[in-house]
Short mmCIF file of N, CA and C in Angstrom, two decimals:
data_model
loop_
_atom_site.label_atom_id
_atom_site.label_comp_id
_atom_site.label_asym_id
_atom_site.label_seq_id
_atom_site.Cartn_x
_atom_site.Cartn_y
_atom_site.Cartn_z
N MET A 1 -44.75 21.47 -16.91
CA MET A 1 -45.97 21.44 -16.15
C MET A 1 -46.32 19.97 -15.88
N GLN A 2 -46.73 19.70 -14.68
CA GLN A 2 -47.08 18.33 -14.33
C GLN A 2 -48.41 17.95 -14.96
N ILE A 3 -48.60 16.66 -15.14
CA ILE A 3 -49.81 16.17 -15.80
C ILE A 3 -51.05 16.49 -14.97
N ARG A 4 -50.93 16.46 -13.65
CA ARG A 4 -52.09 16.78 -12.80
C ARG A 4 -52.50 18.24 -12.96
N THR A 5 -51.51 19.12 -13.01
CA THR A 5 -51.81 20.55 -13.18
C THR A 5 -52.42 20.80 -14.55
N LEU A 6 -51.89 20.17 -15.55
CA LEU A 6 -52.44 20.30 -16.91
C LEU A 6 -53.87 19.79 -16.96
N PHE A 7 -54.12 18.66 -16.33
CA PHE A 7 -55.48 18.11 -16.28
C PHE A 7 -56.42 19.06 -15.57
N PHE A 8 -55.98 19.66 -14.45
CA PHE A 8 -56.80 20.63 -13.72
C PHE A 8 -57.11 21.85 -14.58
N VAL A 9 -56.14 22.36 -15.30
CA VAL A 9 -56.35 23.54 -16.15
C VAL A 9 -57.33 23.21 -17.28
N ILE A 10 -57.21 22.03 -17.85
CA ILE A 10 -58.13 21.64 -18.94
C ILE A 10 -59.56 21.56 -18.42
N ILE A 11 -59.75 20.91 -17.26
CA ILE A 11 -61.12 20.81 -16.71
C ILE A 11 -61.65 22.17 -16.33
N PHE A 12 -60.84 22.99 -15.69
CA PHE A 12 -61.28 24.34 -15.29
C PHE A 12 -61.61 25.18 -16.53
N GLY A 13 -60.81 25.05 -17.59
CA GLY A 13 -61.10 25.78 -18.84
C GLY A 13 -62.38 25.29 -19.49
N ALA A 14 -62.62 23.98 -19.44
CA ALA A 14 -63.85 23.44 -20.02
C ALA A 14 -65.07 23.95 -19.27
N ILE A 15 -65.00 24.00 -17.95
CA ILE A 15 -66.13 24.54 -17.17
C ILE A 15 -66.35 26.00 -17.51
N GLY A 16 -65.27 26.78 -17.59
CA GLY A 16 -65.39 28.20 -17.95
C GLY A 16 -65.96 28.39 -19.34
N ALA A 17 -65.50 27.59 -20.31
CA ALA A 17 -66.02 27.69 -21.69
C ALA A 17 -67.49 27.32 -21.74
N LEU A 18 -67.86 26.25 -21.02
CA LEU A 18 -69.27 25.84 -20.98
C LEU A 18 -70.12 26.94 -20.38
N ALA A 19 -69.66 27.58 -19.32
CA ALA A 19 -70.41 28.67 -18.69
C ALA A 19 -70.50 29.86 -19.63
N ALA A 20 -69.44 30.21 -20.34
CA ALA A 20 -69.45 31.36 -21.24
C ALA A 20 -70.36 31.11 -22.44
N LEU A 21 -70.31 29.90 -22.99
CA LEU A 21 -71.13 29.60 -24.17
C LEU A 21 -72.62 29.50 -23.82
N ASN A 22 -72.90 29.13 -22.58
CA ASN A 22 -74.31 28.97 -22.17
C ASN A 22 -74.67 29.95 -21.06
N TRP A 23 -74.21 31.14 -21.17
CA TRP A 23 -74.44 32.13 -20.11
C TRP A 23 -75.92 32.43 -19.90
N GLU A 24 -76.69 32.50 -20.95
CA GLU A 24 -78.13 32.78 -20.80
C GLU A 24 -78.80 31.65 -20.05
N ALA A 25 -78.43 30.40 -20.33
CA ALA A 25 -79.03 29.26 -19.63
C ALA A 25 -78.57 29.25 -18.17
N PHE A 26 -77.34 29.69 -17.93
CA PHE A 26 -76.83 29.74 -16.56
C PHE A 26 -77.58 30.79 -15.75
N ASN A 27 -78.01 31.88 -16.39
CA ASN A 27 -78.69 32.98 -15.71
C ASN A 27 -80.20 32.81 -15.65
N THR A 28 -80.76 31.81 -16.26
CA THR A 28 -82.21 31.61 -16.26
C THR A 28 -82.64 31.17 -14.87
N PRO A 29 -83.53 31.97 -14.23
CA PRO A 29 -84.00 31.59 -12.89
C PRO A 29 -84.85 30.32 -12.94
N THR A 30 -84.69 29.53 -11.91
CA THR A 30 -85.41 28.27 -11.80
C THR A 30 -85.82 28.10 -10.35
N ALA A 31 -86.84 27.31 -10.13
CA ALA A 31 -87.26 27.02 -8.76
C ALA A 31 -86.35 25.92 -8.22
N LEU A 32 -85.69 26.23 -7.14
CA LEU A 32 -84.75 25.28 -6.53
C LEU A 32 -85.30 24.84 -5.17
N TRP A 33 -85.37 23.54 -4.95
CA TRP A 33 -85.83 23.00 -3.67
C TRP A 33 -84.61 22.77 -2.81
N LEU A 34 -84.52 23.44 -1.63
CA LEU A 34 -83.37 23.36 -0.72
C LEU A 34 -83.62 22.39 0.44
N GLY A 35 -84.63 21.64 0.41
CA GLY A 35 -84.94 20.69 1.47
C GLY A 35 -85.96 21.22 2.44
N VAL A 36 -85.99 22.52 2.67
CA VAL A 36 -86.97 23.13 3.57
C VAL A 36 -87.79 24.19 2.88
N ALA A 37 -87.22 24.73 1.83
CA ALA A 37 -87.93 25.81 1.15
C ALA A 37 -87.59 25.76 -0.33
N THR A 38 -88.42 26.45 -1.11
CA THR A 38 -88.19 26.57 -2.53
C THR A 38 -87.74 28.00 -2.80
N VAL A 39 -86.69 28.13 -3.65
CA VAL A 39 -86.12 29.43 -3.93
C VAL A 39 -86.05 29.58 -5.44
N GLN A 40 -86.21 30.81 -5.92
CA GLN A 40 -86.03 31.13 -7.33
C GLN A 40 -84.61 31.65 -7.50
N ALA A 41 -83.79 30.90 -8.23
CA ALA A 41 -82.40 31.29 -8.45
C ALA A 41 -81.92 30.61 -9.73
N PRO A 42 -80.90 31.21 -10.37
CA PRO A 42 -80.37 30.58 -11.58
C PRO A 42 -79.55 29.32 -11.18
N LEU A 43 -79.98 28.17 -11.64
CA LEU A 43 -79.34 26.89 -11.31
C LEU A 43 -77.90 26.84 -11.80
N GLY A 44 -77.65 27.38 -12.98
CA GLY A 44 -76.30 27.37 -13.54
C GLY A 44 -75.31 28.13 -12.67
N LEU A 45 -75.76 29.33 -12.20
CA LEU A 45 -74.85 30.12 -11.35
C LEU A 45 -74.64 29.46 -10.00
N VAL A 46 -75.67 28.81 -9.46
CA VAL A 46 -75.53 28.10 -8.18
C VAL A 46 -74.53 26.96 -8.35
N MET A 47 -74.69 26.18 -9.42
CA MET A 47 -73.77 25.07 -9.66
C MET A 47 -72.35 25.57 -9.94
N LEU A 48 -72.27 26.69 -10.70
CA LEU A 48 -70.95 27.28 -10.97
C LEU A 48 -70.30 27.77 -9.67
N GLY A 49 -71.10 28.37 -8.80
CA GLY A 49 -70.59 28.83 -7.50
C GLY A 49 -70.13 27.66 -6.64
N LEU A 50 -70.92 26.58 -6.60
CA LEU A 50 -70.53 25.40 -5.83
C LEU A 50 -69.25 24.77 -6.40
N THR A 51 -69.15 24.75 -7.73
CA THR A 51 -67.93 24.22 -8.35
C THR A 51 -66.72 25.09 -7.98
N GLY A 52 -66.90 26.40 -7.99
CA GLY A 52 -65.82 27.31 -7.59
C GLY A 52 -65.44 27.12 -6.12
N ALA A 53 -66.47 26.95 -5.25
CA ALA A 53 -66.20 26.72 -3.83
C ALA A 53 -65.45 25.41 -3.63
N LEU A 54 -65.86 24.37 -4.36
CA LEU A 54 -65.18 23.08 -4.27
C LEU A 54 -63.74 23.19 -4.77
N THR A 55 -63.55 23.92 -5.86
CA THR A 55 -62.20 24.13 -6.39
C THR A 55 -61.35 24.88 -5.38
N PHE A 56 -61.92 25.93 -4.78
CA PHE A 56 -61.19 26.69 -3.77
C PHE A 56 -60.82 25.79 -2.59
N TYR A 57 -61.76 24.95 -2.15
CA TYR A 57 -61.49 24.03 -1.04
C TYR A 57 -60.34 23.08 -1.38
N PHE A 58 -60.36 22.52 -2.57
CA PHE A 58 -59.29 21.60 -2.97
C PHE A 58 -57.95 22.33 -3.09
N LEU A 59 -57.97 23.57 -3.58
CA LEU A 59 -56.73 24.34 -3.65
C LEU A 59 -56.16 24.61 -2.26
N VAL A 60 -57.04 24.93 -1.31
CA VAL A 60 -56.58 25.14 0.07
C VAL A 60 -56.00 23.85 0.63
N CYS A 61 -56.67 22.71 0.37
CA CYS A 61 -56.14 21.42 0.84
C CYS A 61 -54.77 21.13 0.22
N ILE A 62 -54.64 21.39 -1.07
CA ILE A 62 -53.37 21.15 -1.75
C ILE A 62 -52.28 22.05 -1.17
N LEU A 63 -52.60 23.32 -0.94
CA LEU A 63 -51.62 24.23 -0.35
C LEU A 63 -51.21 23.78 1.05
N TYR A 64 -52.20 23.32 1.82
CA TYR A 64 -51.89 22.84 3.16
C TYR A 64 -50.97 21.62 3.09
N LEU A 65 -51.29 20.67 2.25
CA LEU A 65 -50.46 19.48 2.12
C LEU A 65 -49.06 19.82 1.62
N GLN A 66 -49.01 20.71 0.63
CA GLN A 66 -47.71 21.10 0.07
C GLN A 66 -46.85 21.80 1.13
N SER A 67 -47.47 22.69 1.90
CA SER A 67 -46.70 23.39 2.93
C SER A 67 -46.26 22.44 4.03
N SER A 68 -47.12 21.49 4.42
CA SER A 68 -46.71 20.53 5.45
C SER A 68 -45.58 19.65 4.93
N VAL A 69 -45.64 19.27 3.67
CA VAL A 69 -44.55 18.47 3.09
C VAL A 69 -43.26 19.29 3.05
N MET A 70 -43.37 20.56 2.69
CA MET A 70 -42.17 21.41 2.65
C MET A 70 -41.58 21.60 4.04
N LEU A 71 -42.44 21.79 5.06
CA LEU A 71 -41.94 21.93 6.42
C LEU A 71 -41.27 20.64 6.89
N GLU A 72 -41.88 19.51 6.56
CA GLU A 72 -41.29 18.22 6.92
C GLU A 72 -39.94 18.02 6.22
N ALA A 73 -39.89 18.40 4.94
CA ALA A 73 -38.62 18.28 4.20
C ALA A 73 -37.56 19.19 4.80
N ARG A 74 -37.95 20.38 5.21
CA ARG A 74 -37.01 21.30 5.85
C ARG A 74 -36.50 20.72 7.16
N ARG A 75 -37.42 20.10 7.94
CA ARG A 75 -37.02 19.49 9.20
C ARG A 75 -36.05 18.33 8.95
N HIS A 76 -36.34 17.53 7.96
CA HIS A 76 -35.44 16.43 7.62
C HIS A 76 -34.08 16.96 7.14
N ALA A 77 -34.11 18.04 6.38
CA ALA A 77 -32.84 18.62 5.90
C ALA A 77 -32.00 19.12 7.07
N LYS A 78 -32.66 19.74 8.08
CA LYS A 78 -31.93 20.20 9.25
C LYS A 78 -31.36 19.02 10.03
N GLU A 79 -32.15 17.95 10.19
CA GLU A 79 -31.65 16.77 10.88
C GLU A 79 -30.48 16.16 10.12
N LEU A 80 -30.59 16.12 8.81
CA LEU A 80 -29.50 15.59 7.99
C LEU A 80 -28.25 16.45 8.13
N GLN A 81 -28.42 17.76 8.14
CA GLN A 81 -27.27 18.66 8.32
C GLN A 81 -26.63 18.45 9.68
N ASN A 82 -27.48 18.30 10.73
CA ASN A 82 -26.94 18.04 12.06
C ASN A 82 -26.18 16.72 12.09
N SER A 83 -26.72 15.72 11.42
CA SER A 83 -26.04 14.42 11.36
C SER A 83 -24.71 14.56 10.64
N ARG A 84 -24.69 15.32 9.56
CA ARG A 84 -23.43 15.53 8.82
C ARG A 84 -22.41 16.24 9.70
N GLU A 85 -22.85 17.27 10.44
CA GLU A 85 -21.93 17.99 11.32
C GLU A 85 -21.41 17.07 12.41
N LEU A 86 -22.29 16.22 12.95
CA LEU A 86 -21.87 15.28 13.98
C LEU A 86 -20.85 14.29 13.42
N GLU A 87 -21.11 13.79 12.22
CA GLU A 87 -20.17 12.88 11.59
C GLU A 87 -18.84 13.58 11.30
N ALA A 88 -18.92 14.84 10.88
CA ALA A 88 -17.69 15.59 10.60
C ALA A 88 -16.89 15.77 11.90
N SER A 89 -17.58 16.07 13.00
CA SER A 89 -16.85 16.24 14.26
C SER A 89 -16.27 14.90 14.72
N ARG A 90 -17.03 13.83 14.52
CA ARG A 90 -16.49 12.51 14.88
C ARG A 90 -15.29 12.17 14.01
N PHE A 91 -15.37 12.50 12.74
CA PHE A 91 -14.26 12.23 11.83
C PHE A 91 -13.03 13.03 12.24
N SER A 92 -13.22 14.31 12.57
CA SER A 92 -12.07 15.12 12.98
C SER A 92 -11.51 14.62 14.31
N GLU A 93 -12.39 14.16 15.20
CA GLU A 93 -11.92 13.61 16.48
C GLU A 93 -11.14 12.32 16.23
N LEU A 94 -11.62 11.48 15.33
CA LEU A 94 -10.90 10.25 14.99
C LEU A 94 -9.55 10.59 14.35
N HIS A 95 -9.55 11.61 13.49
CA HIS A 95 -8.30 12.04 12.85
C HIS A 95 -7.29 12.50 13.89
N ARG A 96 -7.77 13.29 14.84
CA ARG A 96 -6.91 13.78 15.91
C ARG A 96 -6.39 12.60 16.74
N PHE A 97 -7.26 11.65 17.08
CA PHE A 97 -6.85 10.48 17.85
C PHE A 97 -5.79 9.66 17.12
N ILE A 98 -5.99 9.47 15.83
CA ILE A 98 -5.02 8.70 15.04
C ILE A 98 -3.68 9.43 15.00
N GLU A 99 -3.71 10.76 14.84
CA GLU A 99 -2.45 11.52 14.85
C GLU A 99 -1.74 11.38 16.19
N GLU A 100 -2.50 11.45 17.29
CA GLU A 100 -1.88 11.30 18.61
C GLU A 100 -1.26 9.91 18.76
N GLU A 101 -1.98 8.90 18.28
CA GLU A 101 -1.45 7.54 18.37
C GLU A 101 -0.20 7.38 17.51
N ILE A 102 -0.20 7.97 16.35
CA ILE A 102 0.98 7.90 15.47
C ILE A 102 2.16 8.59 16.15
N GLN A 103 1.91 9.74 16.78
CA GLN A 103 2.98 10.42 17.49
C GLN A 103 3.49 9.59 18.66
N ALA A 104 2.57 8.92 19.39
CA ALA A 104 2.98 8.08 20.51
C ALA A 104 3.81 6.90 20.01
N VAL A 105 3.39 6.29 18.91
CA VAL A 105 4.15 5.17 18.35
C VAL A 105 5.52 5.65 17.86
N ALA A 106 5.57 6.82 17.25
CA ALA A 106 6.85 7.38 16.79
C ALA A 106 7.77 7.65 17.98
N LYS A 107 7.19 8.14 19.07
CA LYS A 107 8.00 8.40 20.27
C LYS A 107 8.53 7.08 20.85
N GLN A 108 7.66 6.06 20.91
CA GLN A 108 8.10 4.75 21.41
C GLN A 108 9.18 4.17 20.50
N ASP A 109 9.02 4.36 19.21
CA ASP A 109 10.01 3.87 18.25
C ASP A 109 11.35 4.57 18.46
N ALA A 110 11.29 5.88 18.68
CA ALA A 110 12.52 6.64 18.91
C ALA A 110 13.19 6.18 20.20
N GLU A 111 12.39 5.92 21.24
CA GLU A 111 12.96 5.45 22.50
C GLU A 111 13.57 4.06 22.33
N ALA A 112 12.87 3.19 21.61
CA ALA A 112 13.39 1.84 21.37
C ALA A 112 14.67 1.90 20.56
N GLN A 113 14.71 2.79 19.60
CA GLN A 113 15.91 2.95 18.78
C GLN A 113 17.07 3.46 19.63
N SER A 114 16.77 4.39 20.53
CA SER A 114 17.81 4.91 21.42
C SER A 114 18.36 3.80 22.32
N VAL A 115 17.46 2.99 22.89
CA VAL A 115 17.89 1.88 23.76
C VAL A 115 18.72 0.89 22.95
N LEU A 116 18.28 0.59 21.74
CA LEU A 116 19.01 -0.34 20.88
C LEU A 116 20.40 0.19 20.55
N LEU A 117 20.48 1.48 20.23
CA LEU A 117 21.79 2.07 19.94
C LEU A 117 22.70 2.02 21.17
N GLN A 118 22.16 2.24 22.35
CA GLN A 118 22.96 2.15 23.57
C GLN A 118 23.49 0.72 23.76
N ARG A 119 22.63 -0.26 23.54
CA ARG A 119 23.05 -1.65 23.67
C ARG A 119 24.13 -2.00 22.65
N LEU A 120 23.94 -1.50 21.42
CA LEU A 120 24.94 -1.76 20.39
C LEU A 120 26.28 -1.12 20.76
N ASP A 121 26.23 0.07 21.33
CA ASP A 121 27.47 0.72 21.78
C ASP A 121 28.14 -0.10 22.87
N LYS A 122 27.36 -0.62 23.82
CA LYS A 122 27.93 -1.46 24.89
C LYS A 122 28.53 -2.72 24.29
N LEU A 123 27.81 -3.35 23.37
CA LEU A 123 28.33 -4.56 22.73
C LEU A 123 29.61 -4.27 21.95
N ASP A 124 29.62 -3.15 21.25
CA ASP A 124 30.81 -2.76 20.49
C ASP A 124 31.99 -2.56 21.43
N THR A 125 31.74 -1.89 22.54
CA THR A 125 32.80 -1.67 23.53
C THR A 125 33.28 -3.01 24.08
N GLY A 126 32.34 -3.91 24.36
CA GLY A 126 32.71 -5.24 24.87
C GLY A 126 33.51 -6.03 23.86
N VAL A 127 33.11 -5.99 22.60
CA VAL A 127 33.84 -6.72 21.56
C VAL A 127 35.24 -6.14 21.40
N VAL A 128 35.36 -4.83 21.40
CA VAL A 128 36.68 -4.19 21.25
C VAL A 128 37.57 -4.58 22.42
N SER A 129 37.04 -4.56 23.65
CA SER A 129 37.87 -4.93 24.80
C SER A 129 38.23 -6.41 24.76
N ALA A 130 37.32 -7.27 24.31
CA ALA A 130 37.62 -8.70 24.20
C ALA A 130 38.70 -8.93 23.15
N VAL A 131 38.63 -8.22 22.03
CA VAL A 131 39.67 -8.35 20.99
C VAL A 131 41.00 -7.86 21.53
N GLU A 132 41.01 -6.77 22.27
CA GLU A 132 42.25 -6.26 22.85
C GLU A 132 42.83 -7.26 23.85
N GLN A 133 41.95 -7.84 24.68
CA GLN A 133 42.43 -8.82 25.66
C GLN A 133 42.98 -10.05 24.95
N SER A 134 42.28 -10.49 23.90
CA SER A 134 42.77 -11.64 23.14
C SER A 134 44.12 -11.32 22.51
N GLY A 135 44.22 -10.10 21.96
CA GLY A 135 45.49 -9.68 21.37
C GLY A 135 46.59 -9.64 22.41
N ASN A 136 46.30 -9.10 23.58
CA ASN A 136 47.29 -9.04 24.65
C ASN A 136 47.70 -10.44 25.11
N THR A 137 46.70 -11.32 25.24
CA THR A 137 46.99 -12.69 25.66
C THR A 137 47.84 -13.40 24.63
N LEU A 138 47.51 -13.24 23.37
CA LEU A 138 48.28 -13.85 22.29
C LEU A 138 49.71 -13.30 22.27
N ALA A 139 49.83 -11.99 22.46
CA ALA A 139 51.17 -11.38 22.49
C ALA A 139 51.97 -11.93 23.67
N ALA A 140 51.33 -12.15 24.82
CA ALA A 140 52.01 -12.69 25.99
C ALA A 140 52.47 -14.11 25.72
N TYR A 141 51.63 -14.92 25.09
CA TYR A 141 52.01 -16.30 24.77
C TYR A 141 53.18 -16.32 23.79
N ILE A 142 53.13 -15.46 22.81
CA ILE A 142 54.22 -15.40 21.83
C ILE A 142 55.51 -14.95 22.51
N GLY A 143 55.40 -13.98 23.40
CA GLY A 143 56.59 -13.50 24.13
C GLY A 143 57.17 -14.61 25.00
N GLU A 144 56.33 -15.38 25.64
CA GLU A 144 56.78 -16.46 26.49
C GLU A 144 57.49 -17.55 25.66
N LEU A 145 56.91 -17.82 24.49
CA LEU A 145 57.53 -18.82 23.62
C LEU A 145 58.89 -18.32 23.12
N GLU A 146 59.01 -17.08 22.81
CA GLU A 146 60.29 -16.52 22.36
C GLU A 146 61.32 -16.62 23.47
N ASP A 147 60.90 -16.33 24.69
CA ASP A 147 61.81 -16.42 25.82
C ASP A 147 62.30 -17.87 25.99
N ARG A 148 61.48 -18.79 25.90
CA ARG A 148 61.86 -20.20 26.04
C ARG A 148 62.84 -20.60 24.94
N LEU A 149 62.56 -20.13 23.76
CA LEU A 149 63.43 -20.47 22.65
C LEU A 149 64.82 -19.85 22.85
N GLU A 150 64.87 -18.66 23.31
CA GLU A 150 66.14 -17.99 23.52
C GLU A 150 66.89 -18.62 24.69
N ARG A 151 66.28 -19.02 25.73
CA ARG A 151 66.94 -19.61 26.90
C ARG A 151 67.37 -21.05 26.65
N GLY A 152 66.60 -21.78 26.16
CA GLY A 152 66.94 -23.19 26.08
C GLY A 152 67.47 -23.60 24.74
N GLY A 153 67.23 -22.93 23.78
CA GLY A 153 67.67 -23.29 22.45
C GLY A 153 66.95 -24.52 21.94
N ASN A 154 65.97 -24.93 22.63
CA ASN A 154 65.19 -26.08 22.18
C ASN A 154 64.35 -25.68 20.97
N THR A 155 64.33 -26.59 20.12
CA THR A 155 63.49 -26.35 18.96
C THR A 155 62.14 -26.98 19.23
N ILE A 156 61.25 -26.39 18.77
CA ILE A 156 59.89 -26.90 18.96
C ILE A 156 59.55 -27.77 17.80
N THR A 157 59.21 -28.94 18.14
CA THR A 157 58.83 -29.88 17.10
C THR A 157 57.35 -30.16 17.24
N PRO A 158 56.79 -30.29 16.13
CA PRO A 158 55.37 -30.58 16.24
C PRO A 158 55.14 -31.95 16.81
N ASN A 159 54.01 -32.14 17.38
CA ASN A 159 53.65 -33.43 17.95
C ASN A 159 53.50 -34.45 16.83
N ARG A 160 54.34 -35.48 16.96
CA ARG A 160 54.25 -36.53 15.96
C ARG A 160 53.69 -37.77 16.63
N PRO A 161 52.95 -38.46 15.87
CA PRO A 161 52.44 -39.69 16.46
C PRO A 161 53.57 -40.71 16.60
N VAL A 162 53.60 -41.39 17.64
CA VAL A 162 54.66 -42.33 17.93
C VAL A 162 54.30 -43.72 17.50
#
């Protein structure tokens, strides 16, 4: 129980106990001046009635304030929920965008890899043909040298400095 509620119950109980213990004094009629006329009425009951009316008024004010606070809190909760849903949709949209970008990058990577492999194949073919041509040229030079050796019988001497 909150301290304010406890305080209210204690004061309300004290007023009730005071009225119960002094009921005869509360019921004793007295002349009351109302500003325009004088009336015979029990002052205790009038004051007790006014205290009850004041208590009722404050309870109505408290209920009104509490309900307005609850409605405001509900409105804020709905706004917060809408914000969360909006953020969730933005997050899912960002997730989808990132996935699309990753797929596009993967596709570009695959295309680049394909182009690179084609170039490597062309280079490999070029290197193989260059090696074959070099081999053929070397074989032709060797064949020519053998022919010269067989025809002339000249020995090949290395170049010596003179």
